[in-house]
CSV table of C-alpha atoms in Angstrom, one decimal:
chain,number,residue,atom,x,y,z
A,1,UNK,CA,135.4,-2.4,-89.9
A,2,UNK,CA,132.7,-4.7,-91.3
A,3,UNK,CA,135.3,-6.2,-93.7
A,4,UNK,CA,137.7,-6.9,-90.8
A,5,UNK,CA,134.8,-8.5,-88.8
A,6,UNK,CA,133.9,-10.8,-91.8
A,7,UNK,CA,137.4,-12.0,-92.0
A,8,UNK,CA,137.6,-12.7,-88.2
A,9,UNK,CA,134.5,-14.6,-88.1
A,10,UNK,CA,136.1,-17.2,-90.5
A,11,UNK,CA,138.7,-17.9,-87.7
A,12,UNK,CA,136.2,-18.7,-84.9
A,13,UNK,CA,136.1,-22.5,-85.9
A,14,UNK,CA,140.0,-22.4,-85.8
A,15,UNK,CA,140.0,-20.9,-82.3
A,16,UNK,CA,137.4,-23.3,-81.1
A,17,UNK,CA,139.7,-26.2,-82.4
A,18,UNK,CA,142.6,-24.8,-80.5
A,19,UNK,CA,140.5,-24.4,-77.4
A,20,UNK,CA,139.4,-27.9,-77.6
A,21,UNK,CA,142.9,-29.2,-78.2
A,22,UNK,CA,144.4,-27.2,-75.4
A,23,UNK,CA,141.6,-28.2,-73.0
A,24,UNK,CA,142.2,-32.0,-73.6
A,25,UNK,CA,143.8,-32.5,-70.2
A,26,UNK,CA,141.0,-30.7,-68.5
A,27,UNK,CA,138.4,-32.8,-70.3
A,28,UNK,CA,140.3,-36.0,-69.5
A,29,UNK,CA,140.3,-35.2,-65.8
A,30,UNK,CA,136.7,-34.0,-65.6
A,31,UNK,CA,134.9,-36.3,-67.9
A,32,UNK,CA,137.3,-39.3,-68.0
A,33,UNK,CA,135.6,-40.9,-65.1
A,34,UNK,CA,132.1,-40.5,-66.7
A,35,UNK,CA,133.5,-42.2,-69.9
A,36,UNK,CA,135.1,-45.0,-67.9
A,37,UNK,CA,131.9,-45.6,-65.9
A,38,UNK,CA,129.6,-45.6,-69.0
A,39,UNK,CA,131.8,-47.6,-71.4
A,40,UNK,CA,132.0,-51.3,-70.8
A,41,UNK,CA,133.5,-52.2,-74.3
A,42,UNK,CA,135.9,-50.3,-76.5
A,43,UNK,CA,133.0,-49.7,-79.0
A,44,UNK,CA,131.1,-47.9,-76.3
A,45,UNK,CA,133.7,-45.2,-76.3
A,46,UNK,CA,132.8,-44.5,-79.9
A,47,UNK,CA,129.1,-44.4,-78.9
A,48,UNK,CA,129.9,-42.0,-76.2
A,49,UNK,CA,131.8,-39.7,-78.5
A,50,UNK,CA,129.1,-39.8,-81.1
A,51,UNK,CA,126.5,-38.9,-78.5
A,52,UNK,CA,128.7,-36.1,-77.2
A,53,UNK,CA,129.2,-34.7,-80.8
A,54,UNK,CA,125.5,-35.0,-81.4
A,55,UNK,CA,124.7,-32.9,-78.3
A,56,UNK,CA,127.4,-30.4,-79.2
A,57,UNK,CA,125.8,-30.0,-82.7
A,58,UNK,CA,122.4,-29.5,-81.1
A,59,UNK,CA,123.9,-26.8,-79.1
A,60,UNK,CA,125.4,-25.4,-82.3
A,61,UNK,CA,122.1,-25.3,-84.0
A,62,UNK,CA,120.6,-23.3,-81.1
A,63,UNK,CA,123.6,-20.9,-81.0
A,64,UNK,CA,123.5,-20.4,-84.8
A,65,UNK,CA,119.7,-19.6,-84.5
A,66,UNK,CA,120.2,-17.1,-81.7
A,67,UNK,CA,123.2,-15.7,-83.4
A,68,UNK,CA,121.2,-15.1,-86.7
A,69,UNK,CA,118.4,-13.6,-84.9
A,70,UNK,CA,120.5,-11.4,-82.8
A,71,UNK,CA,122.3,-10.2,-86.0
A,72,UNK,CA,119.1,-8.9,-87.2
A,73,UNK,CA,118.8,-6.9,-84.1
A,74,UNK,CA,122.3,-5.8,-83.3
A,75,UNK,CA,125.2,-4.9,-85.5
A,76,UNK,CA,127.8,-7.7,-85.8
A,77,UNK,CA,130.4,-5.8,-84.0
A,78,UNK,CA,128.2,-5.2,-81.0
A,79,UNK,CA,127.4,-8.9,-80.7
A,80,UNK,CA,131.1,-9.8,-81.0
A,81,UNK,CA,131.7,-7.3,-78.2
A,82,UNK,CA,129.0,-8.9,-76.1
A,83,UNK,CA,130.3,-12.4,-76.6
A,84,UNK,CA,133.7,-11.3,-75.8
A,85,UNK,CA,132.8,-9.5,-72.6
A,86,UNK,CA,130.6,-12.4,-71.5
A,87,UNK,CA,133.3,-14.9,-71.9
A,88,UNK,CA,135.9,-12.6,-70.3
A,89,UNK,CA,133.4,-12.1,-67.2
A,90,UNK,CA,132.9,-15.8,-67.0
A,91,UNK,CA,136.7,-16.6,-66.9
A,92,UNK,CA,137.3,-13.7,-64.2
A,93,UNK,CA,134.6,-15.3,-62.1
A,94,UNK,CA,135.8,-18.8,-62.4
A,95,UNK,CA,139.4,-17.5,-61.7
A,96,UNK,CA,138.4,-15.6,-58.6
A,97,UNK,CA,136.2,-18.5,-57.3
A,98,UNK,CA,139.2,-20.8,-57.8
A,99,UNK,CA,141.6,-18.4,-55.9
A,100,UNK,CA,139.2,-18.1,-53.1
A,101,UNK,CA,139.1,-21.9,-52.9
A,102,UNK,CA,135.4,-22.1,-53.7
A,103,UNK,CA,133.6,-24.0,-56.5
A,104,UNK,CA,133.6,-22.2,-59.7
A,105,UNK,CA,130.5,-23.9,-61.1
A,106,UNK,CA,127.6,-21.8,-62.0
A,107,UNK,CA,124.4,-23.1,-60.7
A,108,UNK,CA,122.2,-24.8,-63.2
A,109,UNK,CA,118.6,-23.7,-63.4
A,110,UNK,CA,116.2,-25.9,-61.5
A,111,UNK,CA,114.3,-27.0,-64.6
A,112,UNK,CA,117.3,-28.1,-66.2
A,113,UNK,CA,118.3,-30.2,-63.3
A,114,UNK,CA,115.0,-31.8,-63.1
A,115,UNK,CA,114.8,-32.7,-66.8
A,116,UNK,CA,118.4,-34.0,-66.6
A,117,UNK,CA,117.5,-36.1,-63.4
A,118,UNK,CA,114.5,-37.6,-65.1
A,119,UNK,CA,116.3,-38.5,-68.4
A,120,UNK,CA,119.2,-39.9,-66.4
A,121,UNK,CA,117.0,-42.1,-64.3
A,122,UNK,CA,114.9,-43.3,-67.2
A,123,UNK,CA,117.7,-44.1,-69.7
A,124,UNK,CA,120.8,-44.5,-67.7
A,125,UNK,CA,119.7,-45.1,-64.0
A,126,UNK,CA,121.3,-47.3,-61.3
A,127,UNK,CA,119.4,-50.4,-62.4
A,128,UNK,CA,120.3,-50.2,-66.1
A,129,UNK,CA,123.3,-50.7,-68.0
A,130,UNK,CA,124.7,-47.4,-69.0
A,131,UNK,CA,124.0,-46.5,-72.6
A,132,UNK,CA,127.1,-44.8,-73.8
A,133,UNK,CA,125.5,-42.7,-76.6
A,134,UNK,CA,123.0,-41.3,-74.2
A,135,UNK,CA,125.5,-40.6,-71.6
A,136,UNK,CA,127.5,-38.7,-74.2
A,137,UNK,CA,124.4,-36.8,-75.4
A,138,UNK,CA,123.4,-35.8,-71.9
A,139,UNK,CA,126.9,-34.8,-71.0
A,140,UNK,CA,126.3,-31.4,-72.7
A,141,UNK,CA,124.3,-30.5,-69.4
A,142,UNK,CA,127.5,-30.8,-67.3
A,143,UNK,CA,128.9,-27.5,-66.2
A,144,UNK,CA,131.8,-26.9,-68.5
A,145,UNK,CA,133.4,-23.6,-68.9
A,146,UNK,CA,135.2,-24.5,-72.0
A,147,UNK,CA,131.9,-25.7,-73.7
A,148,UNK,CA,130.2,-22.6,-72.6
A,149,UNK,CA,133.0,-20.4,-74.2
A,150,UNK,CA,132.8,-22.4,-77.5
A,151,UNK,CA,129.0,-22.0,-77.6
A,152,UNK,CA,129.4,-18.2,-77.0
A,153,UNK,CA,131.9,-18.2,-79.7
A,154,UNK,CA,129.6,-20.2,-82.0
A,155,UNK,CA,126.9,-17.7,-81.4
A,156,UNK,CA,129.2,-15.0,-82.5
A,157,UNK,CA,129.5,-16.6,-86.0
A,158,UNK,CA,125.9,-15.2,-86.7
A,159,UNK,CA,125.2,-18.3,-88.8
A,160,UNK,CA,124.0,-22.0,-88.4
A,161,UNK,CA,127.0,-23.1,-90.7
A,162,UNK,CA,129.7,-21.2,-88.7
A,163,UNK,CA,128.1,-22.4,-85.4
A,164,UNK,CA,128.1,-26.1,-86.5
A,165,UNK,CA,131.7,-25.8,-87.8
A,166,UNK,CA,132.8,-24.1,-84.6
A,167,UNK,CA,131.4,-26.8,-82.2
A,168,UNK,CA,132.5,-29.6,-84.6
A,169,UNK,CA,136.0,-28.3,-84.5
A,170,UNK,CA,135.8,-27.8,-80.7
């Protein structure tokens, strides 16, 4: 079984790429307004995307560290099972919330909202010209099911390199 798992881990970046590609219309609808509001010039779009990539890679580093430390505690197959069950439960929750006509957003912890609010007010606030790189960097705090699933998948790679490849591909 461990030989099979090692081969499957190699496909996580491929699956992350396919998830990112298939979620393009979702991202366009959800974050398109944010990009439009924060980008005055065409060069700003590149700055936004570089900031977003930097934020995703920071998340990948955290996921890689957590995945490596969990691998020391748990067998790789149990960590993969945990990641799969967590993603499945999140998708079922979001589906049920959407079916019931309610918001599918998971509430952010209060301290994250506080930090995000302070960072936004200080660097991007209403009296300042939006800085596209920082908006892209801070966009990782937005509630995004696709991103959460990609981070959980990156965690299941059990390595920093695998996690970085996964979220870069996403």
